[in-house]
JSON list of C-alpha atoms in Angstrom, two decimals:
[
{"chain": "A", "resi": 20, "resn": "ASP", "atom": "CA", "xyz": [43.15, 41.56, 75.95]},
{"chain": "A", "resi": 21, "resn": "ALA", "atom": "CA", "xyz": [42.41, 40.67, 79.88]},
{"chain": "A", "resi": 22, "resn": "GLY", "atom": "CA", "xyz": [41.36, 43.45, 81.08]},
{"chain": "A", "resi": 23, "resn": "VAL", "atom": "CA", "xyz": [42.66, 45.32, 83.93]},
{"chain": "A", "resi": 24, "resn": "ILE", "atom": "CA", "xyz": [44.72, 42.84, 85.92]},
{"chain": "A", "resi": 25, "resn": "GLN", "atom": "CA", "xyz": [44.95, 42.88, 89.68]},
{"chain": "A", "resi": 26, "resn": "SER", "atom": "CA", "xyz": [46.97, 40.53, 92.15]},
{"chain": "A", "resi": 27, "resn": "PRO", "atom": "CA", "xyz": [45.89, 38.49, 94.68]},
{"chain": "A", "resi": 28, "resn": "ARG", "atom": "CA", "xyz": [42.15, 39.07, 95.20]},
{"chain": "A", "resi": 29, "resn": "HIS", "atom": "CA", "xyz": [42.44, 38.98, 98.98]},
{"chain": "A", "resi": 30, "resn": "GLU", "atom": "CA", "xyz": [45.06, 39.56, 100.64]},
{"chain": "A", "resi": 31, "resn": "VAL", "atom": "CA", "xyz": [44.60, 38.63, 104.76]},
{"chain": "A", "resi": 32, "resn": "THR", "atom": "CA", "xyz": [47.67, 40.32, 107.02]},
{"chain": "A", "resi": 33, "resn": "GLU", "atom": "CA", "xyz": [48.36, 40.85, 110.80]},
{"chain": "A", "resi": 34, "resn": "MET", "atom": "CA", "xyz": [48.47, 44.50, 111.58]},
{"chain": "A", "resi": 35, "resn": "GLY", "atom": "CA", "xyz": [52.80, 45.65, 111.15]},
{"chain": "A", "resi": 36, "resn": "GLN", "atom": "CA", "xyz": [52.96, 43.48, 107.68]},
{"chain": "A", "resi": 37, "resn": "GLU", "atom": "CA", "xyz": [53.79, 45.32, 105.09]},
{"chain": "A", "resi": 38, "resn": "VAL", "atom": "CA", "xyz": [51.63, 44.29, 102.12]},
{"chain": "A", "resi": 39, "resn": "THR", "atom": "CA", "xyz": [52.00, 44.27, 98.26]},
{"chain": "A", "resi": 40, "resn": "LEU", "atom": "CA", "xyz": [49.15, 45.25, 95.57]},
{"chain": "A", "resi": 41, "resn": "ARG", "atom": "CA", "xyz": [49.90, 44.34, 92.14]},
{"chain": "A", "resi": 42, "resn": "CYS", "atom": "CA", "xyz": [48.50, 45.70, 88.87]},
{"chain": "A", "resi": 43, "resn": "LYS", "atom": "CA", "xyz": [48.49, 44.79, 84.94]},
{"chain": "A", "resi": 44, "resn": "PRO", "atom": "CA", "xyz": [47.51, 47.78, 83.21]},
{"chain": "A", "resi": 45, "resn": "ILE", "atom": "CA", "xyz": [45.57, 47.61, 79.48]},
{"chain": "A", "resi": 46, "resn": "SER", "atom": "CA", "xyz": [48.56, 47.03, 77.50]},
{"chain": "A", "resi": 47, "resn": "GLY", "atom": "CA", "xyz": [48.70, 50.37, 75.41]},
{"chain": "A", "resi": 48, "resn": "HIS", "atom": "CA", "xyz": [47.08, 52.34, 78.23]},
{"chain": "A", "resi": 49, "resn": "ASP", "atom": "CA", "xyz": [49.20, 55.66, 79.35]},
{"chain": "A", "resi": 50, "resn": "TYR", "atom": "CA", "xyz": [47.38, 56.03, 82.55]},
{"chain": "A", "resi": 51, "resn": "LEU", "atom": "CA", "xyz": [47.10, 54.22, 85.39]},
{"chain": "A", "resi": 52, "resn": "PHE", "atom": "CA", "xyz": [45.09, 54.99, 88.95]},
{"chain": "A", "resi": 53, "resn": "TRP", "atom": "CA", "xyz": [45.30, 53.26, 92.47]},
{"chain": "A", "resi": 54, "resn": "TYR", "atom": "CA", "xyz": [41.65, 53.82, 94.03]},
{"chain": "A", "resi": 55, "resn": "ARG", "atom": "CA", "xyz": [40.52, 52.22, 97.35]},
{"chain": "A", "resi": 56, "resn": "GLN", "atom": "CA", "xyz": [37.11, 51.64, 98.27]},
{"chain": "A", "resi": 57, "resn": "THR", "atom": "CA", "xyz": [35.10, 51.59, 101.75]},
{"chain": "A", "resi": 58, "resn": "MET", "atom": "CA", "xyz": [31.39, 51.93, 102.93]},
{"chain": "A", "resi": 59, "resn": "MET", "atom": "CA", "xyz": [32.28, 55.03, 104.62]},
{"chain": "A", "resi": 60, "resn": "ARG", "atom": "CA", "xyz": [34.75, 56.79, 102.04]},
{"chain": "A", "resi": 61, "resn": "GLY", "atom": "CA", "xyz": [32.85, 55.67, 99.36]},
{"chain": "A", "resi": 62, "resn": "LEU", "atom": "CA", "xyz": [35.96, 55.57, 95.90]},
{"chain": "A", "resi": 63, "resn": "GLU", "atom": "CA", "xyz": [38.56, 57.55, 96.67]},
{"chain": "A", "resi": 64, "resn": "LEU", "atom": "CA", "xyz": [41.83, 58.00, 94.04]},
{"chain": "A", "resi": 65, "resn": "LEU", "atom": "CA", "xyz": [45.42, 57.09, 95.87]},
{"chain": "A", "resi": 66, "resn": "ILE", "atom": "CA", "xyz": [47.72, 58.39, 93.12]},
{"chain": "A", "resi": 67, "resn": "TYR", "atom": "CA", "xyz": [47.90, 58.31, 89.13]},
{"chain": "A", "resi": 68, "resn": "PHE", "atom": "CA", "xyz": [50.66, 57.80, 87.10]},
{"chain": "A", "resi": 69, "resn": "ASN", "atom": "CA", "xyz": [51.35, 58.89, 83.60]},
{"chain": "A", "resi": 70, "resn": "ASN", "atom": "CA", "xyz": [53.57, 56.94, 81.09]},
{"chain": "A", "resi": 71, "resn": "ASN", "atom": "CA", "xyz": [54.98, 55.81, 84.38]},
{"chain": "A", "resi": 72, "resn": "VAL", "atom": "CA", "xyz": [55.43, 58.68, 85.80]},
{"chain": "A", "resi": 73, "resn": "PRO", "atom": "CA", "xyz": [53.37, 59.61, 89.44]},
{"chain": "A", "resi": 74, "resn": "ILE", "atom": "CA", "xyz": [51.53, 62.79, 88.64]},
{"chain": "A", "resi": 75, "resn": "ASP", "atom": "CA", "xyz": [49.23, 63.25, 91.84]},
{"chain": "A", "resi": 76, "resn": "ASP", "atom": "CA", "xyz": [49.63, 61.60, 94.65]},
{"chain": "A", "resi": 77, "resn": "SER", "atom": "CA", "xyz": [47.69, 63.59, 97.29]},
{"chain": "A", "resi": 78, "resn": "GLY", "atom": "CA", "xyz": [45.52, 61.26, 97.69]},
{"chain": "A", "resi": 79, "resn": "MET", "atom": "CA", "xyz": [47.61, 59.07, 99.07]},
{"chain": "A", "resi": 80, "resn": "PRO", "atom": "CA", "xyz": [46.53, 58.93, 103.50]},
{"chain": "A", "resi": 81, "resn": "GLU", "atom": "CA", "xyz": [49.71, 58.60, 104.56]},
{"chain": "A", "resi": 82, "resn": "ASP", "atom": "CA", "xyz": [53.64, 57.91, 104.79]},
{"chain": "A", "resi": 83, "resn": "ARG", "atom": "CA", "xyz": [52.98, 54.12, 105.09]},
{"chain": "A", "resi": 84, "resn": "PHE", "atom": "CA", "xyz": [51.64, 53.94, 101.58]},
{"chain": "A", "resi": 85, "resn": "SER", "atom": "CA", "xyz": [53.75, 54.36, 98.51]},
{"chain": "A", "resi": 86, "resn": "ALA", "atom": "CA", "xyz": [53.40, 53.24, 94.68]},
{"chain": "A", "resi": 87, "resn": "LYS", "atom": "CA", "xyz": [55.83, 52.78, 91.95]},
{"chain": "A", "resi": 88, "resn": "MET", "atom": "CA", "xyz": [55.09, 52.07, 88.11]},
{"chain": "A", "resi": 89, "resn": "PRO", "atom": "CA", "xyz": [58.52, 50.66, 87.05]},
{"chain": "A", "resi": 90, "resn": "ASN", "atom": "CA", "xyz": [56.89, 49.99, 83.69]},
{"chain": "A", "resi": 91, "resn": "ALA", "atom": "CA", "xyz": [54.10, 50.43, 81.35]},
{"chain": "A", "resi": 92, "resn": "SER", "atom": "CA", "xyz": [53.21, 47.31, 82.26]},
{"chain": "A", "resi": 93, "resn": "PHE", "atom": "CA", "xyz": [53.16, 46.69, 85.88]},
{"chain": "A", "resi": 94, "resn": "SER", "atom": "CA", "xyz": [52.69, 48.61, 89.14]},
{"chain": "A", "resi": 95, "resn": "THR", "atom": "CA", "xyz": [52.40, 48.46, 92.81]},
{"chain": "A", "resi": 96, "resn": "LEU", "atom": "CA", "xyz": [51.06, 49.88, 95.46]},
{"chain": "A", "resi": 97, "resn": "LYS", "atom": "CA", "xyz": [52.56, 49.37, 99.11]},
{"chain": "A", "resi": 98, "resn": "ILE", "atom": "CA", "xyz": [51.60, 49.71, 102.84]},
{"chain": "A", "resi": 99, "resn": "GLN", "atom": "CA", "xyz": [54.16, 49.32, 105.18]},
{"chain": "A", "resi": 100, "resn": "PRO", "atom": "CA", "xyz": [53.25, 49.11, 107.92]},
{"chain": "A", "resi": 101, "resn": "SER", "atom": "CA", "xyz": [49.37, 46.98, 107.67]},
{"chain": "A", "resi": 102, "resn": "GLU", "atom": "CA", "xyz": [46.96, 48.97, 110.11]},
{"chain": "A", "resi": 103, "resn": "PRO", "atom": "CA", "xyz": [43.45, 47.59, 110.14]},
{"chain": "A", "resi": 104, "resn": "ARG", "atom": "CA", "xyz": [41.97, 50.83, 109.42]},
{"chain": "A", "resi": 105, "resn": "ASP", "atom": "CA", "xyz": [44.24, 50.05, 105.89]},
{"chain": "A", "resi": 106, "resn": "SER", "atom": "CA", "xyz": [40.66, 47.53, 105.54]},
{"chain": "A", "resi": 107, "resn": "ALA", "atom": "CA", "xyz": [39.16, 47.80, 102.32]},
{"chain": "A", "resi": 108, "resn": "VAL", "atom": "CA", "xyz": [39.24, 47.10, 98.34]},
{"chain": "A", "resi": 109, "resn": "TYR", "atom": "CA", "xyz": [41.73, 48.25, 96.44]},
{"chain": "A", "resi": 110, "resn": "PHE", "atom": "CA", "xyz": [41.00, 49.11, 92.73]},
{"chain": "A", "resi": 111, "resn": "CYS", "atom": "CA", "xyz": [43.91, 49.99, 89.72]},
{"chain": "A", "resi": 112, "resn": "ALA", "atom": "CA", "xyz": [42.13, 50.99, 87.36]},
{"chain": "A", "resi": 113, "resn": "SER", "atom": "CA", "xyz": [43.79, 52.36, 83.50]},
{"chain": "A", "resi": 114, "resn": "SER", "atom": "CA", "xyz": [42.75, 53.95, 80.79]},
{"chain": "A", "resi": 115, "resn": "LEU", "atom": "CA", "xyz": [44.31, 55.52, 77.16]},
{"chain": "A", "resi": 116, "resn": "ALA", "atom": "CA", "xyz": [44.14, 59.46, 76.81]},
{"chain": "A", "resi": 117, "resn": "GLY", "atom": "CA", "xyz": [43.50, 61.12, 73.65]},
{"chain": "A", "resi": 118, "resn": "GLN", "atom": "CA", "xyz": [40.15, 61.56, 71.26]},
{"chain": "A", "resi": 119, "resn": "GLY", "atom": "CA", "xyz": [37.57, 59.32, 70.62]},
{"chain": "A", "resi": 120, "resn": "VAL", "atom": "CA", "xyz": [34.96, 57.66, 71.90]},
{"chain": "A", "resi": 121, "resn": "SER", "atom": "CA", "xyz": [36.84, 54.76, 73.43]},
{"chain": "A", "resi": 122, "resn": "LYS", "atom": "CA", "xyz": [39.44, 57.32, 75.21]},
{"chain": "A", "resi": 123, "resn": "ASN", "atom": "CA", "xyz": [40.32, 58.90, 78.15]},
{"chain": "A", "resi": 124, "resn": "ILE", "atom": "CA", "xyz": [37.50, 55.76, 79.68]},
{"chain": "A", "resi": 125, "resn": "GLN", "atom": "CA", "xyz": [38.75, 54.07, 83.35]},
{"chain": "A", "resi": 126, "resn": "TYR", "atom": "CA", "xyz": [38.66, 50.39, 82.86]},
{"chain": "A", "resi": 127, "resn": "PHE", "atom": "CA", "xyz": [38.88, 49.24, 85.98]},
{"chain": "A", "resi": 128, "resn": "GLY", "atom": "CA", "xyz": [40.32, 45.98, 87.69]},
{"chain": "A", "resi": 129, "resn": "ALA", "atom": "CA", "xyz": [38.45, 43.28, 89.50]},
{"chain": "A", "resi": 130, "resn": "GLY", "atom": "CA", "xyz": [40.34, 44.41, 92.83]},
{"chain": "A", "resi": 131, "resn": "THR", "atom": "CA", "xyz": [42.63, 43.30, 95.80]},
{"chain": "A", "resi": 132, "resn": "ARG", "atom": "CA", "xyz": [39.70, 42.61, 98.61]},
{"chain": "A", "resi": 133, "resn": "LEU", "atom": "CA", "xyz": [42.74, 43.67, 101.73]},
{"chain": "A", "resi": 134, "resn": "SER", "atom": "CA", "xyz": [42.00, 43.11, 105.71]},
{"chain": "A", "resi": 135, "resn": "VAL", "atom": "CA", "xyz": [44.48, 43.92, 107.84]},
{"chain": "A", "resi": 136, "resn": "LEU", "atom": "CA", "xyz": [43.81, 41.72, 111.58]},
{"chain": "B", "resi": 14, "resn": "GLY", "atom": "CA", "xyz": [38.84, 70.42, 94.26]},
{"chain": "B", "resi": 15, "resn": "GLU", "atom": "CA", "xyz": [36.22, 69.14, 92.78]},
{"chain": "B", "resi": 16, "resn": "ASN", "atom": "CA", "xyz": [33.14, 67.91, 94.98]},
{"chain": "B", "resi": 17, "resn": "VAL", "atom": "CA", "xyz": [30.71, 65.40, 93.88]},
{"chain": "B", "resi": 18, "resn": "GLU", "atom": "CA", "xyz": [27.35, 64.64, 95.57]},
{"chain": "B", "resi": 19, "resn": "GLN", "atom": "CA", "xyz": [25.23, 61.92, 94.80]},
{"chain": "B", "resi": 20, "resn": "HIS", "atom": "CA", "xyz": [21.71, 60.87, 95.84]},
{"chain": "B", "resi": 21, "resn": "PRO", "atom": "CA", "xyz": [19.25, 59.03, 97.06]},
{"chain": "B", "resi": 22, "resn": "SER", "atom": "CA", "xyz": [21.96, 56.87, 98.80]},
{"chain": "B", "resi": 23, "resn": "THR", "atom": "CA", "xyz": [19.54, 54.15, 98.64]},
{"chain": "B", "resi": 24, "resn": "LEU", "atom": "CA", "xyz": [16.62, 53.51, 95.59]},
{"chain": "B", "resi": 25, "resn": "SER", "atom": "CA", "xyz": [14.03, 50.52, 95.60]},
{"chain": "B", "resi": 26, "resn": "VAL", "atom": "CA", "xyz": [11.54, 50.24, 92.47]},
{"chain": "B", "resi": 27, "resn": "GLN", "atom": "CA", "xyz": [9.24, 47.72, 91.07]},
{"chain": "B", "resi": 28, "resn": "GLU", "atom": "CA", "xyz": [10.12, 45.88, 88.11]},
{"chain": "B", "resi": 29, "resn": "GLY", "atom": "CA", "xyz": [9.25, 47.75, 85.23]},
{"chain": "B", "resi": 30, "resn": "ASP", "atom": "CA", "xyz": [9.33, 51.17, 86.87]},
{"chain": "B", "resi": 31, "resn": "SER", "atom": "CA", "xyz": [11.76, 53.89, 86.32]},
{"chain": "B", "resi": 32, "resn": "ALA", "atom": "CA", "xyz": [14.86, 54.88, 88.35]},
{"chain": "B", "resi": 33, "resn": "VAL", "atom": "CA", "xyz": [16.97, 58.42, 88.54]},
{"chain": "B", "resi": 34, "resn": "ILE", "atom": "CA", "xyz": [19.57, 59.39, 90.27]},
{"chain": "B", "resi": 35, "resn": "LYS", "atom": "CA", "xyz": [21.00, 63.00, 90.66]},
{"chain": "B", "resi": 36, "resn": "CYS", "atom": "CA", "xyz": [24.29, 64.32, 90.88]},
{"chain": "B", "resi": 37, "resn": "THR", "atom": "CA", "xyz": [25.40, 67.79, 91.70]},
{"chain": "B", "resi": 38, "resn": "TYR", "atom": "CA", "xyz": [29.37, 69.02, 91.19]},
{"chain": "B", "resi": 39, "resn": "SER", "atom": "CA", "xyz": [31.24, 71.92, 92.22]},
{"chain": "B", "resi": 40, "resn": "ASP", "atom": "CA", "xyz": [33.95, 72.94, 89.66]},
{"chain": "B", "resi": 41, "resn": "SER", "atom": "CA", "xyz": [32.31, 74.51, 86.32]},
{"chain": "B", "resi": 42, "resn": "ALA", "atom": "CA", "xyz": [35.51, 73.74, 84.62]},
{"chain": "B", "resi": 43, "resn": "SER", "atom": "CA", "xyz": [34.03, 69.92, 85.08]},
{"chain": "B", "resi": 44, "resn": "ASN", "atom": "CA", "xyz": [33.38, 68.66, 81.80]},
{"chain": "B", "resi": 45, "resn": "TYR", "atom": "CA", "xyz": [33.20, 64.70, 81.43]},
{"chain": "B", "resi": 46, "resn": "PHE", "atom": "CA", "xyz": [30.83, 63.15, 83.64]},
{"chain": "B", "resi": 47, "resn": "PRO", "atom": "CA", "xyz": [30.93, 59.25, 83.76]},
{"chain": "B", "resi": 48, "resn": "TRP", "atom": "CA", "xyz": [28.61, 56.68, 85.16]},
{"chain": "B", "resi": 49, "resn": "TYR", "atom": "CA", "xyz": [29.44, 53.50, 86.75]},
{"chain": "B", "resi": 50, "resn": "LYS", "atom": "CA", "xyz": [27.41, 50.47, 87.47]},
{"chain": "B", "resi": 51, "resn": "GLN", "atom": "CA", "xyz": [29.05, 48.14, 90.36]},
{"chain": "B", "resi": 52, "resn": "GLU", "atom": "CA", "xyz": [26.91, 45.07, 90.79]},
{"chain": "B", "resi": 53, "resn": "LEU", "atom": "CA", "xyz": [27.93, 43.38, 94.32]},
{"chain": "B", "resi": 54, "resn": "GLY", "atom": "CA", "xyz": [32.01, 41.74, 95.19]},
{"chain": "B", "resi": 55, "resn": "LYS", "atom": "CA", "xyz": [32.30, 43.22, 91.44]},
{"chain": "B", "resi": 56, "resn": "ARG", "atom": "CA", "xyz": [34.30, 46.26, 89.48]},
{"chain": "B", "resi": 57, "resn": "PRO", "atom": "CA", "xyz": [33.03, 49.53, 88.50]},
{"chain": "B", "resi": 58, "resn": "GLN", "atom": "CA", "xyz": [31.73, 48.91, 84.96]},
{"chain": "B", "resi": 59, "resn": "LEU", "atom": "CA", "xyz": [31.38, 52.69, 82.96]},
{"chain": "B", "resi": 60, "resn": "ILE", "atom": "CA", "xyz": [27.37, 52.20, 81.15]},
{"chain": "B", "resi": 61, "resn": "ILE", "atom": "CA", "xyz": [27.55, 55.82, 79.69]},
{"chain": "B", "resi": 62, "resn": "ASP", "atom": "CA", "xyz": [29.32, 59.46, 79.62]},
{"chain": "B", "resi": 63, "resn": "ILE", "atom": "CA", "xyz": [27.98, 62.37, 79.12]},
{"chain": "B", "resi": 64, "resn": "ARG", "atom": "CA", "xyz": [30.43, 65.67, 77.66]},
{"chain": "B", "resi": 65, "resn": "SER", "atom": "CA", "xyz": [29.53, 68.98, 78.78]},
{"chain": "B", "resi": 66, "resn": "ASN", "atom": "CA", "xyz": [28.99, 70.18, 74.57]},
{"chain": "B", "resi": 67, "resn": "VAL", "atom": "CA", "xyz": [26.01, 67.78, 74.81]},
{"chain": "B", "resi": 68, "resn": "GLY", "atom": "CA", "xyz": [23.09, 68.33, 76.77]},
{"chain": "B", "resi": 69, "resn": "GLU", "atom": "CA", "xyz": [21.02, 64.62, 76.48]},
{"chain": "B", "resi": 70, "resn": "LYS", "atom": "CA", "xyz": [22.63, 60.86, 75.85]},
{"chain": "B", "resi": 71, "resn": "LYS", "atom": "CA", "xyz": [20.53, 57.96, 75.46]},
{"chain": "B", "resi": 72, "resn": "ASP", "atom": "CA", "xyz": [21.46, 54.26, 74.94]},
{"chain": "B", "resi": 73, "resn": "GLN", "atom": "CA", "xyz": [18.46, 51.94, 75.27]},
{"chain": "B", "resi": 74, "resn": "ARG", "atom": "CA", "xyz": [16.81, 52.52, 78.38]},
{"chain": "B", "resi": 75, "resn": "ILE", "atom": "CA", "xyz": [19.91, 54.30, 79.69]},
{"chain": "B", "resi": 76, "resn": "ALA", "atom": "CA", "xyz": [19.83, 57.92, 79.23]},
{"chain": "B", "resi": 77, "resn": "VAL", "atom": "CA", "xyz": [21.87, 60.84, 81.36]},
{"chain": "B", "resi": 78, "resn": "THR", "atom": "CA", "xyz": [20.87, 65.29, 81.57]},
{"chain": "B", "resi": 79, "resn": "LEU", "atom": "CA", "xyz": [22.97, 67.50, 82.31]},
{"chain": "B", "resi": 80, "resn": "ASN", "atom": "CA", "xyz": [22.38, 71.26, 83.18]},
{"chain": "B", "resi": 81, "resn": "LYS", "atom": "CA", "xyz": [25.60, 73.11, 82.85]},
{"chain": "B", "resi": 82, "resn": "THR", "atom": "CA", "xyz": [24.36, 76.19, 84.12]},
{"chain": "B", "resi": 83, "resn": "ALA", "atom": "CA", "xyz": [22.95, 74.78, 87.70]},
{"chain": "B", "resi": 84, "resn": "LYS", "atom": "CA", "xyz": [26.21, 71.87, 88.24]},
{"chain": "B", "resi": 85, "resn": "HIS", "atom": "CA", "xyz": [23.90, 68.74, 88.18]},
{"chain": "B", "resi": 86, "resn": "PHE", "atom": "CA", "xyz": [23.90, 65.90, 85.67]},
{"chain": "B", "resi": 87, "resn": "SER", "atom": "CA", "xyz": [20.91, 62.59, 86.04]},
{"chain": "B", "resi": 88, "resn": "LEU", "atom": "CA", "xyz": [20.99, 58.95, 84.86]},
{"chain": "B", "resi": 89, "resn": "HIS", "atom": "CA", "xyz": [17.84, 57.49, 83.88]},
{"chain": "B", "resi": 90, "resn": "ILE", "atom": "CA", "xyz": [16.89, 53.91, 83.87]},
{"chain": "B", "resi": 91, "resn": "THR", "atom": "CA", "xyz": [13.73, 53.21, 82.38]},
{"chain": "B", "resi": 92, "resn": "GLU", "atom": "CA", "xyz": [11.63, 49.49, 82.44]},
{"chain": "B", "resi": 93, "resn": "THR", "atom": "CA", "xyz": [13.97, 48.70, 85.55]},
{"chain": "B", "resi": 94, "resn": "GLN", "atom": "CA", "xyz": [14.70, 44.81, 85.29]},
{"chain": "B", "resi": 95, "resn": "PRO", "atom": "CA", "xyz": [16.17, 42.73, 88.24]},
{"chain": "B", "resi": 96, "resn": "GLU", "atom": "CA", "xyz": [19.72, 42.81, 86.75]},
{"chain": "B", "resi": 97, "resn": "ASP", "atom": "CA", "xyz": [19.46, 46.08, 86.92]},
{"chain": "B", "resi": 98, "resn": "SER", "atom": "CA", "xyz": [19.81, 45.85, 90.85]},
{"chain": "B", "resi": 99, "resn": "ALA", "atom": "CA", "xyz": [23.59, 47.32, 91.69]},
{"chain": "B", "resi": 100, "resn": "VAL", "atom": "CA", "xyz": [25.50, 50.50, 93.15]},
{"chain": "B", "resi": 101, "resn": "TYR", "atom": "CA", "xyz": [25.35, 53.35, 90.81]},
{"chain": "B", "resi": 102, "resn": "PHE", "atom": "CA", "xyz": [28.39, 55.77, 90.45]},
{"chain": "B", "resi": 103, "resn": "CYS", "atom": "CA", "xyz": [28.21, 59.14, 88.67]},
{"chain": "B", "resi": 104, "resn": "ALA", "atom": "CA", "xyz": [31.97, 61.17, 88.69]},
{"chain": "B", "resi": 105, "resn": "ALA", "atom": "CA", "xyz": [32.91, 64.31, 86.88]},
{"chain": "B", "resi": 106, "resn": "SER", "atom": "CA", "xyz": [36.18, 65.15, 85.49]},
{"chain": "B", "resi": 107, "resn": "LEU", "atom": "CA", "xyz": [37.95, 67.69, 87.11]},
{"chain": "B", "resi": 108, "resn": "ARG", "atom": "CA", "xyz": [40.46, 68.97, 84.46]},
{"chain": "B", "resi": 109, "resn": "GLY", "atom": "CA", "xyz": [38.64, 68.42, 81.77]},
{"chain": "B", "resi": 110, "resn": "SER", "atom": "CA", "xyz": [39.35, 64.79, 81.13]},
{"chain": "B", "resi": 111, "resn": "ALA", "atom": "CA", "xyz": [39.24, 61.58, 81.71]},
{"chain": "B", "resi": 112, "resn": "ARG", "atom": "CA", "xyz": [41.92, 61.38, 83.43]},
{"chain": "B", "resi": 113, "resn": "GLN", "atom": "CA", "xyz": [41.12, 62.61, 87.28]},
{"chain": "B", "resi": 114, "resn": "LEU", "atom": "CA", "xyz": [38.01, 61.55, 88.28]},
{"chain": "B", "resi": 115, "resn": "THR", "atom": "CA", "xyz": [36.04, 62.29, 90.90]},
{"chain": "B", "resi": 116, "resn": "PHE", "atom": "CA", "xyz": [33.15, 60.13, 92.33]},
{"chain": "B", "resi": 117, "resn": "GLY", "atom": "CA", "xyz": [30.11, 60.55, 93.78]},
{"chain": "B", "resi": 118, "resn": "SER", "atom": "CA", "xyz": [29.38, 58.30, 96.89]},
{"chain": "B", "resi": 119, "resn": "GLY", "atom": "CA", "xyz": [26.89, 56.12, 95.43]},
{"chain": "B", "resi": 120, "resn": "THR", "atom": "CA", "xyz": [23.49, 55.00, 94.94]},
{"chain": "B", "resi": 121, "resn": "GLN", "atom": "CA", "xyz": [22.19, 51.22, 96.16]},
{"chain": "B", "resi": 122, "resn": "LEU", "atom": "CA", "xyz": [19.60, 50.81, 93.34]},
{"chain": "B", "resi": 123, "resn": "THR", "atom": "CA", "xyz": [17.02, 47.65, 94.07]},
{"chain": "B", "resi": 124, "resn": "VAL", "atom": "CA", "xyz": [14.20, 46.40, 91.37]},
{"chain": "B", "resi": 125, "resn": "LEU", "atom": "CA", "xyz": [11.88, 44.80, 93.00]},
{"chain": "B", "resi": 126, "resn": "PRO", "atom": "CA", "xyz": [10.14, 41.56, 90.89]}
]
């Protein structure tokens, strides 16, 4: 498996524009997580899905942020309108629940570095 | 909710020496504690984890210890090498599984040659 795949790797946009980040989880995984990483706040969990259903979005900073998971192999994180303070690295991670050594481990994608000018 | 504190924020050691990073957590219900390593510009990657039914776990040069009573856990790296230089994050699972992790603030480890 190629692991968790995120696109784009880098995104530069202007304030007020819509930004869409994409994630393909590891095939067969039933949990998907979106994180934001900044120097000031570290790694923050934004939202996570189980079997495509959003379970906890309490980490989403405000209504400008939204996330969807239309099927088991694809998720998006959208920011509309974007602001300079949204500049960060956004990671997607996936895991497979259950018993066993490899279960419940979160595997991270390479991240999307977002710069909002 | 869960709160994880990590110390120190930066750590420099000479190659071959040991490094220790410590974390404390607040929720006594947490029972899964992974450690992630993040090299510059790369993704966090799991290096070792421990569950609350175990007090210590080792994997070659790295080990993790857990004190449930005191609610703290530590990462130990022995015989450090320059390639160990990275940011290390501890995490705790709020609900007894790996589904929702709360991360510490990270430790920048630098191994000096």
